[in-house]
Coordinates of C-alpha atoms in Angstrom, one line a residue:
M1 CA 103.1 109.2 98.7
D2 CA 99.3 109.9 97.9
N3 CA 97.1 106.7 97.2
Y4 CA 95.7 106.4 93.7
Y5 CA 92.9 103.9 92.4
V6 CA 92.4 102.1 89.1
L7 CA 89.2 100.9 88.3
I8 CA 88.9 97.8 85.7
N9 CA 85.5 96.5 84.4
G10 CA 84.1 95.4 80.9
S11 CA 84.2 92.3 79.1
G12 CA 86.5 93.3 76.1
K13 CA 89.4 90.9 75.1
T14 CA 93.1 91.5 75.1
S15 CA 96.3 89.8 76.0
R16 CA 97.8 89.0 79.4
A17 CA 101.0 90.8 78.3
N18 CA 99.1 93.9 77.1
I19 CA 97.4 94.2 80.5
E20 CA 100.7 93.8 82.4
A21 CA 102.6 96.1 80.2
L22 CA 100.0 98.9 80.6
L23 CA 99.4 98.5 84.4
E24 CA 103.3 98.2 84.8
D25 CA 103.8 101.7 83.1
H26 CA 100.8 103.1 85.1
Y27 CA 101.9 102.0 88.5
Y28 CA 105.5 103.1 87.7
K29 CA 104.4 106.5 87.0
N30 CA 102.0 106.9 89.8
G31 CA 103.9 105.2 92.7
K32 CA 103.7 102.3 95.0
A33 CA 100.5 103.4 96.9
G34 CA 97.9 102.0 94.1
T35 CA 94.8 100.0 94.5
L36 CA 93.1 98.0 91.9
V37 CA 89.3 98.2 91.9
V38 CA 87.5 95.5 90.0
A39 CA 83.8 95.5 89.4
Y40 CA 81.9 92.5 88.0
E41 CA 78.7 90.6 88.7
T42 CA 79.3 87.0 89.2
K43 CA 82.9 86.2 88.6
P44 CA 85.9 88.3 86.8
T45 CA 86.7 88.0 83.2
P46 CA 90.1 86.2 82.3
E47 CA 91.5 89.8 81.6
Q48 CA 90.3 91.0 85.0
V49 CA 92.0 87.9 86.7
Y50 CA 95.3 89.0 84.7
A51 CA 95.2 92.3 86.2
I52 CA 94.5 91.1 89.8
Q53 CA 97.3 88.6 89.6
F54 CA 99.8 91.3 88.3
S55 CA 98.7 94.0 90.8
K56 CA 99.0 91.3 93.5
D57 CA 102.5 90.5 92.4
K58 CA 103.3 94.3 92.4
D59 CA 102.0 94.6 96.0
K60 CA 99.1 96.6 95.2
E61 CA 95.9 96.6 97.5
I62 CA 92.9 94.7 95.6
L63 CA 89.3 95.8 96.2
L64 CA 86.6 93.9 94.5
F65 CA 83.0 95.1 93.9
T66 CA 80.6 92.2 93.2
T67 CA 77.2 90.8 93.9
E68 CA 76.1 88.2 96.7
Q69 CA 76.4 85.6 93.9
G70 CA 79.9 86.8 92.9
R71 CA 82.9 84.5 93.0
F72 CA 86.5 85.7 94.1
D73 CA 88.3 82.6 94.6
G74 CA 90.9 83.8 92.3
A75 CA 91.8 86.8 94.3
P76 CA 93.0 85.7 97.8
S77 CA 93.4 88.4 100.4
A78 CA 91.5 91.0 98.3
S79 CA 88.9 93.2 100.0
V80 CA 85.2 92.4 99.0
E81 CA 82.3 95.0 98.8
L82 CA 79.0 93.2 97.9
S83 CA 76.4 95.4 96.1
S84 CA 73.3 94.7 93.7
D85 CA 75.0 97.2 91.3
P86 CA 78.8 96.6 91.6
L87 CA 79.8 99.2 88.9
S88 CA 77.8 102.0 90.3
S89 CA 79.0 101.1 93.9
A90 CA 82.7 101.3 92.7
V91 CA 82.3 104.5 91.0
D92 CA 80.6 106.0 94.1
F93 CA 83.4 104.6 96.1
L94 CA 85.9 106.4 93.8
R95 CA 84.1 109.6 93.7
G96 CA 86.5 112.6 94.6
L97 CA 89.5 110.2 94.8
P98 CA 92.5 110.3 92.5
S99 CA 91.4 107.4 90.2
S100 CA 91.2 106.2 86.6
A101 CA 88.9 103.9 84.7
F102 CA 90.5 101.2 82.6
I103 CA 87.5 99.8 80.5
L104 CA 87.9 96.5 78.7
W105 CA 85.8 98.0 75.8
S106 CA 83.3 95.9 74.0
D107 CA 80.5 97.3 72.0
E108 CA 78.1 94.6 73.0
D109 CA 78.7 95.2 76.7
A110 CA 76.2 97.6 78.3
S111 CA 78.5 97.9 81.1
C112 CA 81.2 99.9 79.1
Q113 CA 78.8 102.5 78.1
N114 CA 77.6 102.7 81.7
S115 CA 81.1 103.0 83.0
L116 CA 81.6 106.1 80.7
A117 CA 78.3 107.7 82.1
L118 CA 79.0 107.1 85.6
C119 CA 82.5 108.1 85.4
K120 CA 81.7 111.3 83.7
D121 CA 79.4 112.2 86.3
A122 CA 82.0 111.4 89.1
G123 CA 84.9 113.2 87.1
I124 CA 86.9 109.9 86.5
P125 CA 89.0 110.0 83.3
C126 CA 88.3 106.6 81.2
F127 CA 90.6 104.7 78.9
D128 CA 90.3 101.8 76.6
L129 CA 92.6 98.8 78.1
T130 CA 92.1 97.0 74.9
E131 CA 93.6 99.8 72.8
G132 CA 96.6 100.9 74.6
L133 CA 94.7 103.1 77.1
L134 CA 93.4 105.4 74.4
P135 CA 91.1 108.1 76.0
L136 CA 87.5 107.6 75.9
T137 CA 85.5 110.7 75.7
P138 CA 81.9 110.3 76.7
S139 CA 79.4 112.3 74.6
S140 CA 77.7 115.3 76.5
D141 CA 74.2 113.4 76.5
I142 CA 75.5 109.9 77.5
K143 CA 73.2 107.9 79.8
T144 CA 73.4 104.5 81.6
V145 CA 71.4 101.8 80.1
A146 CA 69.5 99.0 82.1
N147 CA 71.4 95.8 82.4
P148 CA 69.0 92.8 81.9
V149 CA 68.2 91.1 85.3
I150 CA 69.1 87.6 85.2
P151 CA 67.3 85.4 87.7
K152 CA 69.5 83.8 90.4
Q153 CA 68.5 80.3 89.3
E154 CA 69.7 81.1 85.7
I155 CA 73.0 82.2 87.1
L156 CA 73.5 79.1 89.0
S157 CA 72.3 77.0 86.1
A158 CA 75.0 78.8 83.8
E159 CA 77.6 78.0 86.3
D160 CA 76.6 74.3 86.6
D161 CA 76.7 74.2 82.7
E162 CA 80.2 75.7 82.8
E163 CA 81.3 73.2 85.5
E164 CA 79.9 70.2 83.3
E165 CA 81.7 71.6 80.1
D166 CA 85.0 71.6 82.2
E167 CA 84.2 68.0 83.3
D168 CA 83.5 67.0 79.8
E169 CA 86.9 68.5 78.6
E170 CA 88.8 66.6 81.3
E171 CA 87.1 63.5 80.4
E172 CA 87.8 63.9 76.8
E173 CA 91.5 64.7 77.7
D174 CA 91.6 61.5 79.7
D175 CA 89.9 59.2 76.8
E176 CA 92.6 60.9 74.4
D177 CA 95.4 59.9 76.9
E178 CA 94.1 56.3 77.2
E179 CA 93.8 56.1 73.3
D180 CA 97.4 57.3 73.0
E181 CA 98.6 54.7 75.6
E182 CA 96.7 52.0 73.7
E183 CA 98.3 53.3 70.3
Y184 CA 101.7 53.2 71.8
E185 CA 101.1 49.7 73.2
E186 CA 100.0 48.5 69.8
M187 CA 103.2 49.9 68.2
D188 CA 105.4 48.4 70.8
D189 CA 103.6 45.0 69.9
V190 CA 104.2 45.5 66.2
Y191 CA 107.8 46.6 66.9
Y192 CA 108.7 43.7 69.0
G193 CA 106.9 41.4 66.7
I194 CA 109.0 42.7 63.8
E195 CA 112.1 42.4 65.8
A196 CA 111.5 38.8 66.7
L197 CA 110.8 38.0 63.1
A198 CA 114.0 39.7 62.0
K199 CA 115.9 37.5 64.6
F200 CA 114.4 34.4 63.4
I201 CA 115.2 35.0 59.8
A202 CA 118.7 36.1 60.5
K203 CA 119.3 32.9 62.4
E204 CA 117.9 30.9 59.5
V205 CA 119.9 32.7 57.0
A206 CA 123.0 32.1 59.3
K207 CA 122.2 28.3 59.3
E208 CA 122.1 28.2 55.6
V209 CA 125.2 30.1 55.1
L210 CA 127.1 27.8 57.6
K211 CA 125.7 24.8 55.9
G212 CA 127.1 26.0 52.6
L213 CA 130.5 26.5 54.0
Q214 CA 130.6 23.0 55.2
E215 CA 129.3 21.2 52.1
P216 CA 132.1 20.3 49.7
K217 CA 132.6 22.3 46.6
E218 CA 132.3 20.6 43.1
G219 CA 135.7 19.4 41.8
T220 CA 137.1 18.8 45.3
Q221 CA 138.1 15.6 47.0
E222 CA 137.2 14.8 50.5

């Protein structure tokens, strides 16, 4: 059975269910010998993670193209190729091989246009993963556009900010849990207070009723 490759890149948004359904259909049509190729700068998008996890569950090989600052802790046992330009390196690797590019299309993501331009030059067909694998046809004069160079320090700073946001969210959740526990405790105190008062009132009423029964009624003799 011939090997084939699926390249996924871009930052467009779609659901896990959509990605899994489209990959399931593609893998079924092309056989077991598939390899998922994922290209990204620092860390895979949630959609790329969905593709990685699903492909791993389907026993597909995983090949990641990323930078030296790239993180791939969400892709155990994947093969990793480091490059200063992961997308170009991934397309060069796929040149001449049976492959398709599934682009998570976003009009605001320059790498999507670059994917079309690079894949057109390499003869790799492109499809929009956010739109049911609708074929993407590049214009005859399409060219790659330069990505802004982000200093390493800014990348690390952005990652630190994300970690701080995660910690803040965890602290907020802990505070909410503590508030809920305090609220429950206050409700318990009110409940037990009402219960005690009700028992006291019932006891006093019972005393008065018993006292009334024991007193002689008018017109009777002792």
